[in-house]
Each structure stands twice: as C-alpha cells, then as structure tokens.
Amino acid sequence: MAEKLAIAGGTPILQRSDYKNWPVITDDDRKFVNEVLDSGIVAGGTAPQVVALEKEWAEFTGAKHCLTTCSGTAALHMGLAAIDVGPGDEVLVPSYTFLATASCIIHQMAIPVFVDIDLKTYTMDPTKIEAAITERTKAIMPVHIQGCPADMGPIMEIAKKHNLHVIEDACQAHGAMYKGQMCGTIGIVGAFSLNNLKNLCGGEGGLFVTNDEDVVKKGDLVRYFGDECDEKTLRQKYNSSILGYMYRNQELPAALARGQLKHLNELNDTRIRNSEYLSRELGKIPGVIPPACPTDCKHVYWFYAVRFDPQAAGIDADPRRFRIAVEKALAKEGVLVGQWQVMPTLAQDVFQSMLGVGDRYPWAINEAKGITYKYDVNDFPVAQAYCDSYTNVHSIHPPNGLELNEKVVAGFQKVFGNLGEVMDHADDDVKPGFDGALYGVG
Ligand SMILES: Cc1ncc(COP(=O)(O)O)c(C=O)c1O
C-alpha cells in the first residue's frame, strides 16, 4: 500500500534540519574579513580588498577589466551607460528574468523590449530576436538564467548583423561556460551579482567586466558620480564630467567575495553533482521535466528548476493547478520547493502601468513620434507556460550533498505515487517556500 502523504496526515520524508544553509563560510572568508578589520580601511575605490577582488575576478573570468560595484543592478546600469544607451533607445531582454534586467534600462531612459524564452533552457530564444529588432534597438541583454548559459552563438551573430551591442546579465552565472568561453565575457559587458543568494556571495555587491578600454573608463566614471580622479594623486577632482551614480562596493563585502572565490569551482562542482543527480532521478518520474544543460556548456545551477506536465503524469488538470498541488504536497513532505519569479517579467505592474519616470517616460519619448508600446503577456506564451509549470528545488546548494538529495527524490517519488490524493488537497492552505536563513537572510 502506498505510504500516506504528509498532506493527508502521514509522516514527512524530510525535516528543515536536513537542509544546510548557504553560504558556506570558511577560514578564507575569516582571513580576508579580518584583514579589513585589522587595516581599518573600510571603503574606497582603490582600497585593497576591492582592488584585489577586481584583479582576481578578471583573472578568473579571463576578462581584461573588472570593476566592483554595489550590486548586479548597478553593474548592468553602468554597462548600458558605458555603451551610450540613451533616451528612446530599445534594449532586448528575455520575457522571464529578474526585474532588474529590464528596470535598469528604464533607469537609462531607454525602453525594454521583451523576447520570449526557450522552454528547455529558460533563456532568451534566439529565433525570436530578429522580429523584435527595430531601428531604435541599441543592445541585446541575454540572461544566463539560473546559471544556464544563454545561446550566445546565434545571439552574437544577430547582434553583429544588426550592429548591436550585447550586455550579458550573468548575475546568476558565476563560472558558467558557453562553448569554452566564460559567461559574462562574450558580449561587450558582463554583469554579476554578489548578493547573498548567488554562487559567488559577498552579502551584496556586483562585478562589471569588459575587454574594452573605453567601456571600462566610462563605466568607472558612471560608477562614481561621473567624477574623475587625478591620475597622479588618485584624488577625487570634485568636478563631475558626466552623469554618474554612487555604485561602488566596500571592503567587507569585497573581502567576503574574495574568500568565497577561492572555493567557487569546488562549490559549483557540488551544485552540478547535486543537480545532475536530481535530473537523472527526477527525470524517471512521468510528469517531471528536469532543466536542460545546452551542449558544450557548463551550467552552474544557481537555482534548480523543474517543470511539471500533468498530462504526462496522467492527471487531468491545468498545469498551474497541478504545479501548485504538487508544490503543496512536496512542501508538507518537508521538500523545500517554490517559485522564484511568479510571472513573466513584463506582467509586473511597473511595466503594465508604464508609469515609469514622470509622465510615462521613457515610453513617451517615442510615443510622441507615433510609436506605440504594449506589454501583452499573451505575446509571450512560453514564459507564461514556464511560470505556470515550474518550481525550484532548494537542495542543490552546498554544503548539501547526495544524502539530502536522495531524500528529496524520495519525497518526489512519494508525491508522484499518490497524485490522486495530491489533487484532493490542491486547495489546502499550505505555503511552499523556505525561510531566509537557507540563503543567509536574517
Ligand atoms: C538575473 C538577475 N539580474 C540582475 C540581478 C540584480 O542583482 P543585484 O540584486 O545584485 O542588484 C539579479 C539579482 O537577483 C538577477 O538574478
């Protein structure tokens, strides 16, 4: 007889205590952080930890230049400003990503134009890019979502053909590789986030990389008020030459990121091992679709997302209801699952209302010329199908290993072995998800 589901009063397979929290703190982190405390130097564009992190990240990625920033969003915005994206320009972004990929375009008074995703990799679908290009398009911003490399080969070809820049949102993809090249170093700018959740964690922060001398110079100005430094004394001139922001990082987050960087490869290896194990085992369950890793690529599994297909599972329910019912049953088994972004990015109110800055800016710039914009979710069926059917499985981050993931698989097997009962409890008041401590949030 099938084991009774926890959602029906049975015993859960897992406890929260089976899960270990991210990030993994080592003596390297303590050493660098203590260096900051002992030095008394806590900030500054040429302070030792930020400078060392810039050098070490440039070495790790193979990029010529790296600038530390206060966030991944700042690094993306600096990229747009450094390549002269401006008012009324259009920038292509995937229909499923984190808000900041698209909102930083608005910060530059430019207009995000969405391109639907590929359902296997969840990244921008290159076959849909050209239809979105207009005479106003200035750049393409692919996202290496959840650590999966976007299909950079065709994206770079299209960009070259239409004379566009490519800014890579690699905020979730530290160490990911696309056909032998490090993600973030293929386009003119790559942006990485160092927030608490990320494969490379500084608590908060970001990294901007480029091989272009002019772009790094302009990015550096944008990073710090547009104010130039005296080349000899390295002192600030207090004379801003262009519009800039305060996007610097600080010594403590940089020190932590340096300690983490020493272990990035081994930590990524653990993520890959856990994820490949889950894909192998969960892929055997009808109705569970594991994430794809594109050929000749290294996926670094920031998050691990599976999709559910009710038909393949033999259940007559719409995908959204089925996904929610399965999530609830898994949550009651103690399996930490749940969605990250819950809708295609363009469905968020900030795009639907197009309030933007002032009265409908940046859209009003081009609307005055008779160009119309609408963000209609129906135009992005793949992102919608993905959002209806996916959940993240929160057991792949180190130091968790196969022991935990074997139990996670057992939880899935139990739930998928009792789908009739799972659907009977589809409306139960259960809230899947995780507590902040799992990813270092207080
Ligand atoms: C895809 C993506 N882009 C941009 C960002 C922004 O990074 P940050 O939070 O460091 O500003 C994030 C962060 O979650 C992200 O996941």
CSV table of C-alpha atoms and ligand atoms in Angstrom, one decimal:
chain,number,residue,atom,x,y,z
A,1,MET,CA,0.0,0.0,0.0
A,2,ALA,CA,1.2,3.5,-0.8
A,3,GLU,CA,2.7,5.4,2.1
A,4,LYS,CA,0.3,8.1,3.4
A,5,LEU,CA,1.2,11.5,2.2
A,6,ALA,CA,2.1,14.1,4.8
A,7,ILE,CA,-0.5,16.4,3.4
A,8,ALA,CA,-3.1,13.8,4.3
A,9,GLY,CA,-1.7,13.3,7.8
A,10,GLY,CA,1.3,10.9,7.1
A,11,THR,CA,4.9,11.3,8.2
A,12,PRO,CA,7.0,13.8,6.2
A,13,ILE,CA,10.1,12.5,4.5
A,14,LEU,CA,12.3,15.4,5.4
A,15,GLN,CA,12.9,18.0,8.2
A,16,ARG,CA,14.2,21.5,7.9
A,17,SER,CA,17.2,20.4,9.9
A,18,ASP,CA,18.1,18.0,7.0
A,19,TYR,CA,19.0,21.2,5.0
A,20,LYS,CA,22.2,23.1,5.5
A,21,ASN,CA,22.3,26.9,4.8
A,22,TRP,CA,24.1,28.9,2.2
A,23,PRO,CA,26.7,30.5,2.0
A,24,VAL,CA,29.4,28.1,3.2
A,25,ILE,CA,31.8,30.2,5.4
A,26,THR,CA,35.4,29.1,5.5
A,27,ASP,CA,38.7,30.3,7.2
A,28,ASP,CA,39.5,32.1,3.9
A,29,ASP,CA,36.4,34.4,4.4
A,30,ARG,CA,37.5,35.0,8.0
A,31,LYS,CA,41.1,35.8,7.0
A,32,PHE,CA,40.1,38.4,4.4
A,33,VAL,CA,37.3,40.0,6.6
A,34,ASN,CA,39.8,40.2,9.5
A,35,GLU,CA,42.3,41.9,7.2
A,36,VAL,CA,39.7,44.6,6.7
A,37,LEU,CA,39.1,44.9,10.4
A,38,ASP,CA,42.8,45.0,11.2
A,39,SER,CA,43.6,47.5,8.5
A,40,GLY,CA,40.9,50.0,9.5
A,41,ILE,CA,40.3,50.7,5.8
A,42,VAL,CA,36.6,50.0,5.1
A,43,ALA,CA,35.9,51.8,1.8
A,44,GLY,CA,37.3,53.5,-1.3
A,45,GLY,CA,37.7,52.9,-5.0
A,46,THR,CA,41.4,51.9,-4.6
A,47,ALA,CA,41.1,50.2,-1.3
A,48,PRO,CA,43.0,46.9,-1.0
A,49,GLN,CA,40.1,44.3,-1.0
A,50,VAL,CA,38.1,45.8,-3.9
A,51,VAL,CA,41.2,46.2,-6.0
A,52,ALA,CA,42.3,42.6,-5.2
A,53,LEU,CA,38.8,41.3,-6.0
A,54,GLU,CA,38.8,43.2,-9.3
A,55,LYS,CA,42.1,41.6,-10.2
A,56,GLU,CA,41.1,38.1,-9.1
A,57,TRP,CA,37.7,38.2,-10.9
A,58,ALA,CA,39.4,39.4,-14.1
A,59,GLU,CA,41.8,36.5,-13.8
A,60,PHE,CA,39.1,34.0,-13.0
A,61,THR,CA,36.9,35.1,-16.0
A,62,GLY,CA,39.7,35.9,-18.4
A,63,ALA,CA,38.3,39.5,-18.8
A,64,LYS,CA,40.7,42.3,-19.3
A,65,HIS,CA,39.0,44.6,-16.8
A,66,CYS,CA,36.8,44.3,-13.8
A,67,LEU,CA,35.1,46.9,-11.6
A,68,THR,CA,33.5,46.0,-8.3
A,69,THR,CA,30.0,47.6,-7.8
A,70,CYS,CA,27.4,47.8,-5.0
A,71,SER,CA,25.1,45.5,-6.9
A,72,GLY,CA,24.5,43.5,-10.0
A,73,THR,CA,21.8,46.0,-11.0
A,74,ALA,CA,24.5,48.8,-10.8
A,75,ALA,CA,26.8,46.8,-13.0
A,76,LEU,CA,24.1,46.3,-15.6
A,77,HIS,CA,23.2,50.0,-15.5
A,78,MET,CA,26.8,51.0,-15.8
A,79,GLY,CA,27.1,48.8,-18.9
A,80,LEU,CA,24.1,50.5,-20.5
A,81,ALA,CA,25.5,53.9,-19.8
A,82,ALA,CA,29.0,52.9,-20.9
A,83,ILE,CA,27.8,51.9,-24.3
A,84,ASP,CA,25.8,55.1,-24.6
A,85,VAL,CA,22.3,53.6,-24.5
A,86,GLY,CA,20.1,56.6,-24.1
A,87,PRO,CA,16.6,58.1,-24.2
A,88,GLY,CA,14.2,56.3,-26.6
A,89,ASP,CA,16.7,53.5,-27.4
A,90,GLU,CA,15.3,50.0,-27.2
A,91,VAL,CA,17.1,47.1,-25.5
A,92,LEU,CA,16.0,43.5,-25.9
A,93,VAL,CA,15.6,41.4,-22.7
A,94,PRO,CA,14.1,37.9,-22.1
A,95,SER,CA,10.5,37.7,-21.0
A,96,TYR,CA,11.5,35.7,-17.9
A,97,THR,CA,14.2,37.2,-15.7
A,98,PHE,CA,14.7,39.2,-12.6
A,99,LEU,CA,13.1,42.7,-12.6
A,100,ALA,CA,16.5,44.5,-12.6
A,101,THR,CA,17.5,43.2,-16.1
A,102,ALA,CA,14.6,45.3,-17.5
A,103,SER,CA,14.3,48.1,-15.0
A,104,CYS,CA,17.9,49.2,-15.3
A,105,ILE,CA,17.0,50.0,-19.0
A,106,ILE,CA,14.3,52.4,-17.8
A,107,HIS,CA,16.9,54.0,-15.4
A,108,GLN,CA,18.8,54.9,-18.5
A,109,MET,CA,15.6,56.3,-20.1
A,110,ALA,CA,15.6,53.5,-22.7
A,111,ILE,CA,12.8,51.1,-23.4
A,112,PRO,CA,12.9,47.4,-22.5
A,113,VAL,CA,11.6,45.2,-25.4
A,114,PHE,CA,10.9,41.6,-24.4
A,115,VAL,CA,11.8,38.5,-26.3
A,116,ASP,CA,10.2,35.1,-25.3
A,117,ILE,CA,12.3,32.3,-23.8
A,118,ASP,CA,13.1,28.8,-24.8
A,119,LEU,CA,11.2,26.2,-22.7
A,120,LYS,CA,14.1,23.8,-22.4
A,121,THR,CA,16.8,26.2,-21.1
A,122,TYR,CA,14.5,29.1,-19.9
A,123,THR,CA,16.9,31.6,-21.6
A,124,MET,CA,16.2,34.1,-24.4
A,125,ASP,CA,15.1,32.3,-27.6
A,126,PRO,CA,17.4,33.5,-30.4
A,127,THR,CA,14.9,32.6,-33.1
A,128,LYS,CA,12.6,35.3,-31.7
A,129,ILE,CA,15.1,38.1,-31.5
A,130,GLU,CA,15.1,39.5,-35.1
A,131,ALA,CA,11.3,40.1,-35.0
A,132,ALA,CA,11.8,42.4,-32.0
A,133,ILE,CA,14.6,44.5,-33.6
A,134,THR,CA,13.7,48.0,-34.8
A,135,GLU,CA,15.7,51.0,-36.0
A,136,ARG,CA,15.8,52.1,-32.4
A,137,THR,CA,17.3,48.9,-31.0
A,138,LYS,CA,20.7,49.5,-29.4
A,139,ALA,CA,21.5,46.4,-27.5
A,140,ILE,CA,20.6,42.8,-26.6
A,141,MET,CA,20.8,41.7,-23.0
A,142,PRO,CA,20.6,37.9,-22.7
A,143,VAL,CA,20.4,36.5,-19.2
A,144,HIS,CA,22.2,33.3,-18.1
A,145,ILE,CA,19.2,32.4,-16.1
A,146,GLN,CA,19.8,30.2,-13.0
A,147,GLY,CA,23.3,29.6,-14.2
A,148,CYS,CA,22.3,28.2,-17.6
A,149,PRO,CA,24.3,29.8,-20.5
A,150,ALA,CA,22.1,31.7,-22.9
A,151,ASP,CA,22.6,30.7,-26.5
A,152,MET,CA,25.4,33.2,-27.2
A,153,GLY,CA,26.5,31.9,-30.6
A,154,PRO,CA,23.3,33.0,-32.5
A,155,ILE,CA,22.8,36.0,-30.2
A,156,MET,CA,26.3,37.4,-31.1
A,157,GLU,CA,25.7,36.7,-34.8
A,158,ILE,CA,22.4,38.6,-34.8
A,159,ALA,CA,24.0,41.4,-32.8
A,160,LYS,CA,26.8,41.7,-35.4
A,161,LYS,CA,24.4,41.6,-38.3
A,162,HIS,CA,22.3,44.5,-36.9
A,163,ASN,CA,25.3,46.4,-35.3
A,164,LEU,CA,24.1,46.0,-31.8
A,165,HIS,CA,25.9,45.7,-28.5
A,166,VAL,CA,25.4,42.6,-26.2
A,167,ILE,CA,25.4,43.1,-22.4
A,168,GLU,CA,25.3,39.8,-20.6
A,169,ASP,CA,23.3,39.6,-17.4
A,170,ALA,CA,25.5,37.0,-15.7
A,171,CYS,CA,24.2,37.9,-12.3
A,172,GLN,CA,23.2,34.2,-11.7
A,173,ALA,CA,26.1,32.6,-13.6
A,174,HIS,CA,29.5,32.8,-11.9
A,175,GLY,CA,31.7,30.3,-13.6
A,176,ALA,CA,29.2,29.2,-16.2
A,177,MET,CA,30.7,28.5,-19.7
A,178,TYR,CA,29.3,28.8,-23.2
A,179,LYS,CA,31.3,26.6,-25.6
A,180,GLY,CA,34.6,27.2,-23.9
A,181,GLN,CA,34.0,30.9,-23.1
A,182,MET,CA,33.2,32.2,-19.7
A,183,CYS,CA,29.7,33.6,-19.5
A,184,GLY,CA,29.9,37.4,-18.9
A,185,THR,CA,33.0,37.8,-21.2
A,186,ILE,CA,31.4,37.2,-24.6
A,187,GLY,CA,29.4,40.4,-25.0
A,188,ILE,CA,30.9,43.9,-24.6
A,189,VAL,CA,30.0,44.0,-20.9
A,190,GLY,CA,29.1,41.2,-18.4
A,191,ALA,CA,27.4,41.9,-15.0
A,192,PHE,CA,27.5,39.7,-12.0
A,193,SER,CA,25.7,40.0,-8.7
A,194,LEU,CA,27.3,39.2,-5.3
A,195,ASN,CA,24.2,39.1,-3.3
A,196,ASN,CA,23.6,36.6,-0.5
A,197,LEU,CA,21.9,34.0,-2.8
A,198,LYS,CA,24.5,33.9,-5.5
A,199,ASN,CA,27.1,31.3,-6.3
A,200,LEU,CA,29.7,33.9,-5.5
A,201,CYS,CA,28.5,35.7,-2.4
A,202,GLY,CA,29.7,38.9,-0.8
A,203,GLY,CA,26.4,39.6,1.0
A,204,GLU,CA,25.6,42.3,-1.5
A,205,GLY,CA,27.6,43.7,-4.4
A,206,GLY,CA,28.4,43.2,-8.1
A,207,LEU,CA,31.1,42.9,-10.7
A,208,PHE,CA,31.3,44.6,-14.1
A,209,VAL,CA,33.6,43.0,-16.7
A,210,THR,CA,34.7,44.2,-20.1
A,211,ASN,CA,37.6,43.8,-22.5
A,212,ASP,CA,37.0,47.3,-23.9
A,213,GLU,CA,39.3,50.2,-22.8
A,214,ASP,CA,36.7,52.9,-23.5
A,215,VAL,CA,33.9,51.0,-21.8
A,216,VAL,CA,35.8,50.4,-18.6
A,217,LYS,CA,36.8,54.1,-18.5
A,218,LYS,CA,33.2,55.2,-18.9
A,219,GLY,CA,31.9,52.5,-16.6
A,220,ASP,CA,34.3,53.7,-13.9
A,221,LEU,CA,33.1,57.3,-14.3
A,222,VAL,CA,29.4,56.2,-14.1
A,223,ARG,CA,30.2,54.2,-11.0
A,224,TYR,CA,31.3,57.2,-9.0
A,225,PHE,CA,29.3,60.4,-9.7
A,226,GLY,CA,30.9,60.9,-13.1
A,227,ASP,CA,33.8,62.4,-11.1
A,228,GLU,CA,37.3,62.0,-12.4
A,229,CYS,CA,40.4,61.2,-10.3
A,230,ASP,CA,43.6,63.0,-10.6
A,231,GLU,CA,45.8,60.4,-12.3
A,232,LYS,CA,48.9,61.2,-10.2
A,233,THR,CA,47.5,61.6,-6.8
A,234,LEU,CA,44.4,59.4,-7.3
A,235,ARG,CA,42.4,62.1,-5.5
A,236,GLN,CA,38.9,63.0,-6.5
A,237,LYS,CA,38.6,66.2,-8.5
A,238,TYR,CA,35.1,67.1,-7.4
A,239,ASN,CA,34.2,68.0,-10.9
A,240,SER,CA,31.8,65.6,-12.5
A,241,SER,CA,32.2,65.4,-16.2
A,242,ILE,CA,29.2,63.1,-16.9
A,243,LEU,CA,26.1,61.9,-15.1
A,244,GLY,CA,27.1,59.3,-12.6
A,245,TYR,CA,25.9,57.4,-9.6
A,246,MET,CA,27.3,56.0,-6.3
A,247,TYR,CA,27.7,52.4,-7.3
A,248,ARG,CA,30.9,51.5,-5.5
A,249,ASN,CA,31.3,48.4,-3.4
A,250,GLN,CA,33.0,48.3,0.0
A,251,GLU,CA,35.8,46.5,1.7
A,252,LEU,CA,33.8,44.0,3.8
A,253,PRO,CA,31.6,42.6,1.0
A,254,ALA,CA,34.7,42.5,-1.3
A,255,ALA,CA,36.7,40.6,1.4
A,256,LEU,CA,33.9,38.0,1.8
A,257,ALA,CA,33.6,37.6,-2.0
A,258,ARG,CA,37.4,37.0,-2.2
A,259,GLY,CA,37.2,34.3,0.4
A,260,GLN,CA,34.2,32.7,-1.5
A,261,LEU,CA,36.0,33.0,-4.8
A,262,LYS,CA,38.8,30.7,-3.5
A,263,HIS,CA,36.1,28.0,-3.3
A,264,LEU,CA,33.9,28.9,-6.3
A,265,ASN,CA,34.9,26.0,-8.5
A,266,GLU,CA,34.5,23.3,-5.8
A,267,LEU,CA,31.2,24.9,-4.7
A,268,ASN,CA,30.0,24.9,-8.3
A,269,ASP,CA,31.1,21.3,-8.7
A,270,THR,CA,28.8,20.3,-5.7
A,271,ARG,CA,25.9,22.2,-7.3
A,272,ILE,CA,26.5,20.4,-10.6
A,273,ARG,CA,26.8,17.0,-8.9
A,274,ASN,CA,23.6,17.5,-6.9
A,275,SER,CA,21.7,18.9,-9.9
A,276,GLU,CA,22.8,16.1,-12.3
A,277,TYR,CA,21.8,13.5,-9.7
A,278,LEU,CA,18.3,15.2,-9.4
A,279,SER,CA,17.9,15.4,-13.2
A,280,ARG,CA,18.8,11.7,-13.5
A,281,GLU,CA,16.4,10.5,-10.8
A,282,LEU,CA,13.5,13.0,-11.2
A,283,GLY,CA,13.6,12.6,-15.0
A,284,LYS,CA,12.5,9.0,-14.4
A,285,ILE,CA,9.2,10.2,-12.9
A,286,PRO,CA,6.5,10.7,-15.5
A,287,GLY,CA,5.4,14.3,-15.4
A,288,VAL,CA,8.6,15.8,-14.0
A,289,ILE,CA,10.8,17.6,-16.6
A,290,PRO,CA,14.3,18.4,-15.4
A,291,PRO,CA,16.2,21.5,-16.6
A,292,ALA,CA,18.4,21.1,-19.8
A,293,CYS,CA,22.1,21.9,-20.0
A,294,PRO,CA,22.9,23.1,-23.5
A,295,THR,CA,25.5,21.1,-25.5
A,296,ASP,CA,29.2,22.1,-24.8
A,297,CYS,CA,28.1,24.3,-21.9
A,298,LYS,CA,28.7,24.5,-18.2
A,299,HIS,CA,25.5,25.2,-16.2
A,300,VAL,CA,26.3,26.2,-12.7
A,301,TYR,CA,22.9,25.8,-11.2
A,302,TRP,CA,22.3,28.9,-9.2
A,303,PHE,CA,18.8,27.6,-8.8
A,304,TYR,CA,17.5,24.2,-9.9
A,305,ALA,CA,14.0,24.4,-11.6
A,306,VAL,CA,11.9,21.5,-12.8
A,307,ARG,CA,8.7,21.7,-14.7
A,308,PHE,CA,5.6,19.6,-14.3
A,309,ASP,CA,3.4,18.2,-17.0
A,310,PRO,CA,0.0,16.9,-15.7
A,311,GLN,CA,-0.8,15.1,-18.9
A,312,ALA,CA,2.5,13.0,-18.8
A,313,ALA,CA,1.7,12.3,-15.1
A,314,GLY,CA,-1.8,11.0,-16.1
A,315,ILE,CA,-3.7,13.8,-14.4
A,316,ASP,CA,-6.5,15.8,-16.0
A,317,ALA,CA,-5.7,19.3,-14.5
A,318,ASP,CA,-4.4,22.5,-15.9
A,319,PRO,CA,-0.6,22.9,-15.5
A,320,ARG,CA,-0.9,25.7,-13.0
A,321,ARG,CA,-3.3,23.9,-10.7
A,322,PHE,CA,-1.3,20.8,-11.0
A,323,ARG,CA,2.0,22.6,-10.2
A,324,ILE,CA,0.5,24.3,-7.1
A,325,ALA,CA,-1.0,21.0,-5.8
A,326,VAL,CA,2.4,19.2,-6.3
A,327,GLU,CA,4.3,22.0,-4.6
A,328,LYS,CA,1.9,21.9,-1.6
A,329,ALA,CA,2.3,18.1,-1.2
A,330,LEU,CA,6.1,18.3,-1.6
A,331,ALA,CA,6.2,21.1,1.0
A,332,LYS,CA,4.3,19.0,3.5
A,333,GLU,CA,6.8,16.2,2.9
A,334,GLY,CA,9.5,18.7,4.0
A,335,VAL,CA,10.8,19.2,0.5
A,336,LEU,CA,11.7,22.8,0.1
A,337,VAL,CA,10.2,23.9,-3.2
A,338,GLY,CA,8.6,27.1,-4.5
A,339,GLN,CA,8.7,29.6,-7.2
A,340,TRP,CA,11.1,32.5,-7.6
A,341,GLN,CA,9.6,34.9,-10.2
A,342,VAL,CA,5.9,34.1,-10.3
A,343,MET,CA,5.0,35.8,-13.7
A,344,PRO,CA,6.7,36.8,-16.9
A,345,THR,CA,8.7,39.9,-16.1
A,346,LEU,CA,6.6,42.2,-18.4
A,347,ALA,CA,3.5,41.2,-16.4
A,348,GLN,CA,4.7,43.1,-13.4
A,349,ASP,CA,2.7,46.2,-12.6
A,350,VAL,CA,5.7,48.5,-13.3
A,351,PHE,CA,5.5,47.5,-17.0
A,352,GLN,CA,1.8,47.1,-17.2
A,353,SER,CA,1.2,50.6,-15.9
A,354,MET,CA,4.1,52.1,-17.8
A,355,LEU,CA,4.2,54.9,-15.2
A,356,GLY,CA,8.0,54.9,-15.4
A,357,VAL,CA,9.7,58.3,-14.6
A,358,GLY,CA,7.5,61.4,-14.6
A,359,ASP,CA,4.6,61.0,-17.0
A,360,ARG,CA,5.2,57.7,-18.9
A,361,TYR,CA,8.9,58.3,-19.6
A,362,PRO,CA,10.8,56.6,-21.2
A,363,TRP,CA,7.9,55.4,-23.5
A,364,ALA,CA,6.6,58.9,-24.0
A,365,ILE,CA,9.8,59.8,-25.9
A,366,ASN,CA,8.9,57.5,-28.8
A,367,GLU,CA,5.1,57.8,-28.4
A,368,ALA,CA,5.5,61.5,-29.3
A,369,LYS,CA,6.8,60.2,-32.6
A,370,GLY,CA,3.8,57.9,-33.2
A,371,ILE,CA,5.4,54.7,-32.0
A,372,THR,CA,3.2,52.6,-29.7
A,373,TYR,CA,4.2,50.2,-26.9
A,374,LYS,CA,2.3,47.5,-25.1
A,375,TYR,CA,3.4,44.7,-22.8
A,376,ASP,CA,0.9,42.0,-23.5
A,377,VAL,CA,1.6,38.7,-21.7
A,378,ASN,CA,-0.3,36.8,-24.5
A,379,ASP,CA,2.6,37.6,-26.8
A,380,PHE,CA,4.9,35.6,-24.5
A,381,PRO,CA,3.3,32.2,-24.3
A,382,VAL,CA,6.5,30.3,-23.4
A,383,ALA,CA,7.3,32.5,-20.4
A,384,GLN,CA,3.7,32.1,-19.2
A,385,ALA,CA,3.8,28.3,-19.7
A,386,TYR,CA,7.1,28.2,-17.8
A,387,CYS,CA,5.7,30.3,-14.9
A,388,ASP,CA,2.6,28.1,-14.8
A,389,SER,CA,4.5,24.9,-14.6
A,390,TYR,CA,7.9,25.3,-12.8
A,391,THR,CA,9.1,25.1,-9.3
A,392,ASN,CA,12.6,25.5,-7.8
A,393,VAL,CA,14.0,22.6,-5.7
A,394,HIS,CA,16.1,24.1,-3.0
A,395,SER,CA,18.5,21.3,-2.1
A,396,ILE,CA,21.3,21.7,-4.6
A,397,HIS,CA,23.4,24.4,-2.9
A,398,PRO,CA,26.5,23.4,-1.0
A,399,PRO,CA,27.2,22.1,1.6
A,400,ASN,CA,24.1,19.9,0.9
A,401,GLY,CA,25.0,16.7,-0.9
A,402,LEU,CA,23.6,13.5,-2.2
A,403,GLU,CA,22.3,12.4,1.2
A,404,LEU,CA,19.8,15.3,1.3
A,405,ASN,CA,19.0,14.9,-2.4
A,406,GLU,CA,18.3,11.2,-2.1
A,407,LYS,CA,15.6,12.2,0.4
A,408,VAL,CA,14.3,14.9,-2.0
A,409,VAL,CA,14.0,12.3,-4.7
A,410,ALA,CA,12.1,10.0,-2.2
A,411,GLY,CA,9.8,12.9,-1.5
A,412,PHE,CA,9.0,13.4,-5.2
A,413,GLN,CA,8.5,9.6,-5.7
A,414,LYS,CA,6.1,9.5,-2.8
A,415,VAL,CA,4.1,12.5,-4.1
A,416,PHE,CA,4.0,11.3,-7.7
A,417,GLY,CA,3.0,7.9,-6.5
A,418,ASN,CA,-0.2,9.4,-4.9
A,419,LEU,CA,-1.3,12.0,-7.4
A,420,GLY,CA,-5.0,11.4,-6.9
A,421,GLU,CA,-4.6,12.3,-3.2
A,422,VAL,CA,-2.3,15.2,-4.1
A,423,MET,CA,-5.1,16.7,-6.2
A,424,ASP,CA,-7.7,16.2,-3.5
A,425,HIS,CA,-5.5,18.5,-1.3
A,426,ALA,CA,-4.9,21.1,-4.1
A,427,ASP,CA,-6.8,23.8,-2.2
A,428,ASP,CA,-5.3,23.1,1.2
A,429,ASP,CA,-3.8,26.2,3.0
A,430,VAL,CA,-0.1,25.3,2.5
A,431,LYS,CA,2.5,27.8,1.6
A,432,PRO,CA,5.6,26.2,-0.1
A,433,GLY,CA,8.9,28.0,0.2
A,434,PHE,CA,11.8,28.4,2.5
A,435,ASP,CA,13.0,30.5,5.5
A,436,GLY,CA,15.5,33.3,4.8
A,437,ALA,CA,18.3,31.6,6.7
A,438,LEU,CA,18.5,28.9,4.0
A,439,TYR,CA,20.2,31.6,1.9
A,440,GLY,CA,21.8,33.8,4.6
A,441,VAL,CA,19.0,36.3,5.1
A,442,GLY,CA,18.2,37.5,8.6
B,1,LIG,C1,19.2,37.8,-13.4
B,1,LIG,C2,19.5,38.9,-12.4
B,1,LIG,N1,19.8,40.1,-12.9
B,1,LIG,C3,20.1,41.1,-12.1
B,1,LIG,C4,20.1,41.0,-10.7
B,1,LIG,C5,20.4,42.1,-9.8
B,1,LIG,O1,21.4,41.9,-8.9
B,1,LIG,P1,21.5,42.6,-7.5
B,1,LIG,O2,20.4,42.1,-6.7
B,1,LIG,O3,22.9,42.3,-7.0
B,1,LIG,O4,21.3,44.1,-7.9
B,1,LIG,C6,19.7,39.7,-10.2
B,1,LIG,C7,19.7,39.5,-8.7
B,1,LIG,O5,19.0,38.8,-8.1
B,1,LIG,C8,19.4,38.7,-11.0
B,1,LIG,O6,19.1,37.5,-10.6
